[in-house]
Short mmCIF file of C-alpha atoms in Angstrom, two decimals:
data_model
loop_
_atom_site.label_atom_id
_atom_site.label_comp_id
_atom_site.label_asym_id
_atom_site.label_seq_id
_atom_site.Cartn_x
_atom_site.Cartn_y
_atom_site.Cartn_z
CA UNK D 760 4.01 0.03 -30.23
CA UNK D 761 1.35 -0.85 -32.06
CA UNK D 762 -1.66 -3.09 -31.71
CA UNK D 763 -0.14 -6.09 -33.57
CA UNK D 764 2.60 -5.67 -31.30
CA UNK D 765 0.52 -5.33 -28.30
CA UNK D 766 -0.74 -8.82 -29.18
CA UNK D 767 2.25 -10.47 -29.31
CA UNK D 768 3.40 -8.93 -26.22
CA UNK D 769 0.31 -10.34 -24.35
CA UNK D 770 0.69 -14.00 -25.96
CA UNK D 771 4.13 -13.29 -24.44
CA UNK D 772 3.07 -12.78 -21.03
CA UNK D 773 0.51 -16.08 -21.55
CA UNK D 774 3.57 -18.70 -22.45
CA UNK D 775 5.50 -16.94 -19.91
CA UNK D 776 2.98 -17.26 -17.52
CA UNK D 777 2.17 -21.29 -18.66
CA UNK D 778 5.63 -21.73 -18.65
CA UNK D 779 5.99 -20.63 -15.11
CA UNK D 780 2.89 -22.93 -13.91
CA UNK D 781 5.06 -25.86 -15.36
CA UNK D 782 8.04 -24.91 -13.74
CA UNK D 783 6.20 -24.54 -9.99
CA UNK D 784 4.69 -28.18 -10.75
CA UNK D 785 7.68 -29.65 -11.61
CA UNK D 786 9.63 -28.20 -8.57
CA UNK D 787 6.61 -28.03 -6.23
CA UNK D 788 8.54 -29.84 -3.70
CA UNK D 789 11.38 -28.31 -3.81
CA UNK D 790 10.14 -24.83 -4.24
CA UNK D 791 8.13 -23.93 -0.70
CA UNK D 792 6.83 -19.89 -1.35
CA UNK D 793 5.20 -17.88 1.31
CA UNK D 794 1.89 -16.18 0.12
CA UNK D 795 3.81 -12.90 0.01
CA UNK D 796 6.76 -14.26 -2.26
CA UNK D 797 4.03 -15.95 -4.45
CA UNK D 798 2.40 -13.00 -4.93
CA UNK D 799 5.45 -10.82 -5.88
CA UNK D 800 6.26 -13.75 -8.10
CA UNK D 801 2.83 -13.57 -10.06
CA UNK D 802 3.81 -10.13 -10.45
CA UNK D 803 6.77 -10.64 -12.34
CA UNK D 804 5.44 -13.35 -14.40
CA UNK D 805 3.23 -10.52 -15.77
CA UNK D 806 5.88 -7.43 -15.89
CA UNK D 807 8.94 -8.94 -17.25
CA UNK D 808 7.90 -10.03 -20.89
CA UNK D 809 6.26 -6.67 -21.17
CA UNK D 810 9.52 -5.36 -20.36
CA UNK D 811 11.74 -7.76 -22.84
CA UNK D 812 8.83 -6.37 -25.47
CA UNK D 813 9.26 -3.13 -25.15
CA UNK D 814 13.33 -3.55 -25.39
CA UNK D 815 12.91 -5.88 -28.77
CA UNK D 816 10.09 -3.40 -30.21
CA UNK D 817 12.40 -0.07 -28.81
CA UNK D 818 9.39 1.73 -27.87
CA UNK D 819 10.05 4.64 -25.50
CA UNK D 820 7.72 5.06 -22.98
CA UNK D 821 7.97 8.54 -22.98
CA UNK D 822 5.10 10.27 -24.92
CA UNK D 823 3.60 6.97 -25.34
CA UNK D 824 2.35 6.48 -21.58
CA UNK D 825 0.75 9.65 -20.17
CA UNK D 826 2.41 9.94 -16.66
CA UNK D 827 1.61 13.76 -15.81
CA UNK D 828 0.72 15.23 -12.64
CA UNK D 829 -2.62 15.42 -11.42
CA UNK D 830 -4.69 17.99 -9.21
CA UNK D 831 -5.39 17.00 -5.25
CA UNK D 832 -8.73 17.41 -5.96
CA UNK D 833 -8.96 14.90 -9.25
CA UNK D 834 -7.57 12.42 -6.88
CA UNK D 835 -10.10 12.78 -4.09
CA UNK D 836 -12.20 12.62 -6.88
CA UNK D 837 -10.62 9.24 -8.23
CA UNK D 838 -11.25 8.05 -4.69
CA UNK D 839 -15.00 9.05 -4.41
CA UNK D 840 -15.22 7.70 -8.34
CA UNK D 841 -13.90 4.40 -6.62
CA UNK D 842 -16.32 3.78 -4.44
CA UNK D 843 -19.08 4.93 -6.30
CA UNK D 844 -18.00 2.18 -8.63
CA UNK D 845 -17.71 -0.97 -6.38
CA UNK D 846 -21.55 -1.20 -6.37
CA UNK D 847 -21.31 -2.15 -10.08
CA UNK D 848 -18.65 -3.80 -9.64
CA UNK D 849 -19.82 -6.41 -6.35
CA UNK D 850 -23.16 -6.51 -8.87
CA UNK D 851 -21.42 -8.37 -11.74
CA UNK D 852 -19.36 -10.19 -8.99
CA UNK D 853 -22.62 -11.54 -7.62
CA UNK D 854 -23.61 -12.59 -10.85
CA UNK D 855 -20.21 -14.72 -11.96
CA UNK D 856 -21.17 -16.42 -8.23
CA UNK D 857 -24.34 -17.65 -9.92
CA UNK D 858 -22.27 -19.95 -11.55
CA UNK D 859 -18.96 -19.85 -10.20
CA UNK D 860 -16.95 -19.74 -6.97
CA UNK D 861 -15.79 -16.24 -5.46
CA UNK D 862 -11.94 -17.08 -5.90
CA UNK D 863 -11.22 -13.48 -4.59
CA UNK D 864 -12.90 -14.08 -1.28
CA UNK D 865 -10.91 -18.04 -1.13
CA UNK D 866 -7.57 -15.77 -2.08
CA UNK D 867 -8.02 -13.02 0.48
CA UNK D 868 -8.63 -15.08 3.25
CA UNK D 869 -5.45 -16.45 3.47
CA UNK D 870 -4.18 -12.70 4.00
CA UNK D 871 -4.73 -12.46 7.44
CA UNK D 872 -1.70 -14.92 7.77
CA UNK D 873 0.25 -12.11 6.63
CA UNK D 874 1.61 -8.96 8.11
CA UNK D 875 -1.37 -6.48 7.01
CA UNK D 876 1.82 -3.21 6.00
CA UNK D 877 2.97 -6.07 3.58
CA UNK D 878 -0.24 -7.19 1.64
CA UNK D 879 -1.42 -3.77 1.20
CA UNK D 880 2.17 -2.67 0.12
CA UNK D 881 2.09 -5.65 -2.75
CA UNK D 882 -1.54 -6.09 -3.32
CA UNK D 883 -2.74 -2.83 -2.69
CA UNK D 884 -0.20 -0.92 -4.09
CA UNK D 885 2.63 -2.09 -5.82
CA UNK D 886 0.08 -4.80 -7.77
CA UNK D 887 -2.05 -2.24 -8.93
CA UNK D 888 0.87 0.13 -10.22
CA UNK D 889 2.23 -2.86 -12.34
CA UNK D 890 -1.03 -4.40 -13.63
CA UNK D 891 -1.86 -0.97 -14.91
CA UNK D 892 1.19 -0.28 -16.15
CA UNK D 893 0.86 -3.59 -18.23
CA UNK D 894 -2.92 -3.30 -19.44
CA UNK D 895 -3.43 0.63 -19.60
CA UNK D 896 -0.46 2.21 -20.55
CA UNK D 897 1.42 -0.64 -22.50
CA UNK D 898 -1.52 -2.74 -23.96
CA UNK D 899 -4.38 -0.33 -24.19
CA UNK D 900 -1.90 2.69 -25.13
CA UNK D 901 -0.67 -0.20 -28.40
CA UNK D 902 -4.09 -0.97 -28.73
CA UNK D 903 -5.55 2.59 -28.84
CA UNK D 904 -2.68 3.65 -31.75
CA UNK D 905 -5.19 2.05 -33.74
CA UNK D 906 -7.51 4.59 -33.47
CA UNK D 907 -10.10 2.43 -32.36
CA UNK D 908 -10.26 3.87 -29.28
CA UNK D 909 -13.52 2.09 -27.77
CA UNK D 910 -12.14 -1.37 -29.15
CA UNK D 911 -9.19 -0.39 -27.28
CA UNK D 912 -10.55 0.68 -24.26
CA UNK D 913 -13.11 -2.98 -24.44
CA UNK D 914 -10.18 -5.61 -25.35
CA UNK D 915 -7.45 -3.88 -22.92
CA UNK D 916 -10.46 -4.90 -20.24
CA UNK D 917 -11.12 -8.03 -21.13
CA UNK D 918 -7.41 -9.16 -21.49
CA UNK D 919 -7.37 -7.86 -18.09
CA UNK D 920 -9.82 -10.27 -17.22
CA UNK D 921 -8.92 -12.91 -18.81
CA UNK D 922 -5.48 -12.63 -17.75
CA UNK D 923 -6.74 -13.26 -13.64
CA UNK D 924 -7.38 -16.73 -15.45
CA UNK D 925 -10.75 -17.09 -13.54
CA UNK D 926 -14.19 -16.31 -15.10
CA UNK D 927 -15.65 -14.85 -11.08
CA UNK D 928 -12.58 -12.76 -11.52
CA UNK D 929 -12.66 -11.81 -15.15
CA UNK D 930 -16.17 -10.55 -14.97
CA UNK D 931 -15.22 -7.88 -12.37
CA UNK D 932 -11.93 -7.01 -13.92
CA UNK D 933 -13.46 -5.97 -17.31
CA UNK D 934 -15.75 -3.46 -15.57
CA UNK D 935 -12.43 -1.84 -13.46
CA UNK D 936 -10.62 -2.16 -16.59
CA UNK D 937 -12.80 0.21 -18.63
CA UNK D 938 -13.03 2.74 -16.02
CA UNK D 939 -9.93 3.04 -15.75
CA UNK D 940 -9.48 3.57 -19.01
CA UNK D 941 -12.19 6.38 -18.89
CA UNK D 942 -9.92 8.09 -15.98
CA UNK D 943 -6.87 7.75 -17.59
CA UNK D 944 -8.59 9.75 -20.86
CA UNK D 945 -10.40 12.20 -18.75
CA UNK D 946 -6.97 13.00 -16.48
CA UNK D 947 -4.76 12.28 -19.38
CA UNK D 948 -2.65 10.42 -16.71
CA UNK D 949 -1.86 6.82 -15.99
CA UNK D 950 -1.69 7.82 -12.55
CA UNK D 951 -5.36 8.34 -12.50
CA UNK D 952 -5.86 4.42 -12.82
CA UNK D 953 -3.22 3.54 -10.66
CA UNK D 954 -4.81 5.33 -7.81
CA UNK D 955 -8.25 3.92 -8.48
CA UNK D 956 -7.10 0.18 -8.47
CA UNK D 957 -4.86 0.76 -6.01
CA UNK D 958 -7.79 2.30 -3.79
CA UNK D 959 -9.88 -1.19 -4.98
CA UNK D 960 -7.50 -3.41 -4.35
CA UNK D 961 -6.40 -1.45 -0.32
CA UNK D 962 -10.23 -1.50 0.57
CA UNK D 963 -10.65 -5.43 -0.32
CA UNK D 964 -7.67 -6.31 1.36
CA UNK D 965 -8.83 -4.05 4.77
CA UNK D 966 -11.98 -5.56 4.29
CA UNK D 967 -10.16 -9.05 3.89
CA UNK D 968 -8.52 -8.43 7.63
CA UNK D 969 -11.94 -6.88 9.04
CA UNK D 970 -14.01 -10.18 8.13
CA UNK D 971 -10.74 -12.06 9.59
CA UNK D 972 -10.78 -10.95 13.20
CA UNK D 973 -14.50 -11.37 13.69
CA UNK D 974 -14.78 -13.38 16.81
CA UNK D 975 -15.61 -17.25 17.19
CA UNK D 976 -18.70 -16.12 18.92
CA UNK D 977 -20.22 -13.87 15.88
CA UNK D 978 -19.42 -16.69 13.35
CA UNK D 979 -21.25 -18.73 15.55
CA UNK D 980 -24.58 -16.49 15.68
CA UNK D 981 -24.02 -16.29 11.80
CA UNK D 982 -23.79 -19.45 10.72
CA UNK D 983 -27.27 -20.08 13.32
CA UNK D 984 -28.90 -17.20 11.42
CA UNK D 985 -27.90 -18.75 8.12
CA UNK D 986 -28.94 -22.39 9.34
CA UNK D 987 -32.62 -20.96 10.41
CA UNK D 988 -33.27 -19.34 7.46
CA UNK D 989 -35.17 -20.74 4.37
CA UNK D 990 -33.35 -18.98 1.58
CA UNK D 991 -31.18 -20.96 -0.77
CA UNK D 992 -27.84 -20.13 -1.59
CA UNK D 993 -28.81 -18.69 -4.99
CA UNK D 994 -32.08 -17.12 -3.52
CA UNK D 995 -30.43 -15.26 -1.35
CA UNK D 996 -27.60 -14.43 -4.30
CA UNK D 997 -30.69 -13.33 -6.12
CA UNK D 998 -32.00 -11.49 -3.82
CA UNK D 999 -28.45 -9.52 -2.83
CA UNK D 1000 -28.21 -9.08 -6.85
CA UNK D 1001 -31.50 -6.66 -7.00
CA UNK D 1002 -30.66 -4.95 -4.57
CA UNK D 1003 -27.36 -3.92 -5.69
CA UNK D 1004 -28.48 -3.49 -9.08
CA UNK D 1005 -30.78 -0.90 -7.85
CA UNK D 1006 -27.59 0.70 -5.94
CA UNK D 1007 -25.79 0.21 -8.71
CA UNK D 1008 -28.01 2.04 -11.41
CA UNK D 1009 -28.01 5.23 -9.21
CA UNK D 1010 -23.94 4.63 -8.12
CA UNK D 1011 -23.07 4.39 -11.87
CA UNK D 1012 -24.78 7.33 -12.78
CA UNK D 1013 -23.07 10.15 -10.67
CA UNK D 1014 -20.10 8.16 -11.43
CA UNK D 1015 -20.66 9.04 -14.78
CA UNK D 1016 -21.35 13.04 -13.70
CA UNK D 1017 -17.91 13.22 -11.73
CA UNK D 1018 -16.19 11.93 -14.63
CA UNK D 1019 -17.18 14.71 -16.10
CA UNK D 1020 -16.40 17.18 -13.16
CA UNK D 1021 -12.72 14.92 -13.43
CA UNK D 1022 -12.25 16.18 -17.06
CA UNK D 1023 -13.46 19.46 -16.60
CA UNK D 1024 -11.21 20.08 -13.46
CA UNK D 1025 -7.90 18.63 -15.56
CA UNK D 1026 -8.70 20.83 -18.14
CA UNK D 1027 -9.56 17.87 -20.60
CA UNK D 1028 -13.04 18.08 -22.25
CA UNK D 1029 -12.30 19.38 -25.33
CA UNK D 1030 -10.26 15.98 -25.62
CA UNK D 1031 -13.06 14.19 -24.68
CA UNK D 1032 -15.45 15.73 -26.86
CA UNK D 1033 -12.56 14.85 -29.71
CA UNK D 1034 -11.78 10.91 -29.09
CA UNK D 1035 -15.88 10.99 -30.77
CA UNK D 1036 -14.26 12.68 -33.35
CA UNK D 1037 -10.80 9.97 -33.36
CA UNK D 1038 -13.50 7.08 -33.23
CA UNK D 1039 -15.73 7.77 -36.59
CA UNK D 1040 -11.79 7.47 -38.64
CA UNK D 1041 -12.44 4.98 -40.96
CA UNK D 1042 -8.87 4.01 -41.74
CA UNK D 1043 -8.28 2.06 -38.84
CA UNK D 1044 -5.67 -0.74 -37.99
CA UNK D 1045 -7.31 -3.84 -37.19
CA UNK D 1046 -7.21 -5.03 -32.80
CA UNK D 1047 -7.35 -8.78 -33.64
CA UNK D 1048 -4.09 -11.12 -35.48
CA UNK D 1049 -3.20 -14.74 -34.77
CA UNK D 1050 -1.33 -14.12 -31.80
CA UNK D 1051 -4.10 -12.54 -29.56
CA UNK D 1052 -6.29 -15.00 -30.74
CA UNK D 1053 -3.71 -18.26 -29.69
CA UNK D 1054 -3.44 -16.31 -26.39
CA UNK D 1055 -7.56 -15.80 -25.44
CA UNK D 1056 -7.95 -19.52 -26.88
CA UNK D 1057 -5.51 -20.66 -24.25
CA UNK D 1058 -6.57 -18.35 -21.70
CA UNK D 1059 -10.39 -19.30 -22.06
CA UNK D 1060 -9.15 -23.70 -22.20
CA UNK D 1061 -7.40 -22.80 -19.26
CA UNK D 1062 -10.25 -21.35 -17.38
CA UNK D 1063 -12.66 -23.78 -18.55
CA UNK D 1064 -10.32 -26.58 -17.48
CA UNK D 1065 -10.01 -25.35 -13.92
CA UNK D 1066 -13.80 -24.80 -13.92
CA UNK D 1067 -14.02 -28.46 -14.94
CA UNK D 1068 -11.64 -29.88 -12.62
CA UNK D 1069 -13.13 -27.65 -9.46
CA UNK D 1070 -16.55 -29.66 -10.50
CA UNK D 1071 -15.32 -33.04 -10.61
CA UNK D 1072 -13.65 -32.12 -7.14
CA UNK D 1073 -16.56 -31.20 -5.70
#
């Protein structure tokens, strides 16, 4: 596949997924979906026109998505990369709350409604497995045939973004997006990316049920401690902001060092050391045709839309 084909395959998924908003408006009353069957339904708005791509474009998925096995100790790396990561990535979520709503936090807490085995078996794992099978081994994997193989790495994250159709969202997702692309290069396995959303997406959704059972009697005292204070909502955003960019700074950096240890334990930094070589090619296929650009226009009117909507709302 290559990258003009990866852009038609993700303007694909963006009428498939318009097409599917239309079709739950229309039938809204007659269609009544749990959270859990919405959610495996989102799912499959994304997957299957990735899958009727890859039939019309016969691209075999072997050799093209790098699915090897991977050492028990790269994985508990993966995991301690993880959470050495969510400092970063809580900062730029703080940020997009500057100016927009957390829609994670209004999405997880309708979770606790729902058996916790089943919400961390679709959202924690099986969501994570397909979303990077979609953006970093189909998209990014077209994208990176190119030989641009930062541009690759930068758009597959920002489609992933944009494709949460939320800017609080999409600011987050670009930052998990190119990390994962950084493990997937440094393991030379897709599986390296599926563990590290996966272990993103379990944690929020633990976290989700933890904030959930907190008694009536400690919301009370917090909501007192909040009402006494003399902090702002966006002071005290501020305030949370430097202190996690601090965190962050220091976080990012040894992130950066096990990275290395990750490559160098996979057997994988020569091939690091070359994609500097791959990247100053200057015969390169160009990342951006009319069809990616229809689909980020109608992803960005979409978001803005909703933004505007939420506003008048409120």
């Amino acid at each position: 596949m290559s990258a003009k084909k990866a852009n038609w395959t993700f303007l694909a998924v963006i009428l498939f997924n318009a097409a599917s908003i239309v079709v739950l408006a229309i039938f809204a009353g007659k269609i009544n979906m749990t959270m859990l069957q919405a959610l495996l339904v989102s799912q499959g708005i994304v997957l299957v026109p990735v899958l009727l791509s890859l039939i019309v474009t016969r691209t075999r998925l072997k050799g093209f998505i790098p699915c090897k096995k991977i050492k028990l100790t790269t994985v508990l790396l993966i995991i301690a990369v993880t959470y050495l990561s969510m400092p970063l990535i809580s900062l730029v979520n703080l940020i997009s709350m500057l100016f927009v709503e957390n829609e994670a936090n209004n999405m997880m807490a309708g979770f606790v409604e729902v058996s916790p085995f089943l919400i961390v078996l679709v959202v924690g794992i099986l969501g994570p497995m397909n979303e990077e099978f979609v953006f970093r081994g189909v998209l990014y994997h077209g994208y990176r045939q190119s030989g641009r193989i930062i541009g690759a790495a930068v758009l597959s994250a920002v489609l992933f973004g944009m494709m949460h159709l939320n800017f609080n969202q999409m600011g987050y997702a670009i930052v998990v997006g190119i990390i994962a692309v950084l493990l997937i290069e440094c393991t030379g396995s897709i599986l390296a990316s599926m563990i590290f959303h996966a272990t993103i997406n379990t944690s929020s959704v633990i976290a989700a049920y933890a904030i959930g059972s907190i008694g009536k009697d400690s919301m009370d005292i917090q909501n007192a401690t909040e009402a006494a204070s003399s902090l702002t909502y966006r002071e005290t955003l501020c305030m949370e902001i430097s202190v996690y960019m601090v965190i962050a700074v220091i976080a990012t950096a040894i992130v950066g060092c096990l990275m290395y240890v990750i490559a160098r334990n996979e057997k994988r930094t020569a091939h690091m050391e070359a994609l500097g070589e791959v990247c100053r090619i200057k015969k390169k296929e160009k990342l951006f045709s009319v069809p990616l650009w229809i689909a980020m226009g109608l992803c960005m009117a979409y978001m803005i839309l909703n933004e505007v909507m939420m506003h008048m709302a409120g």
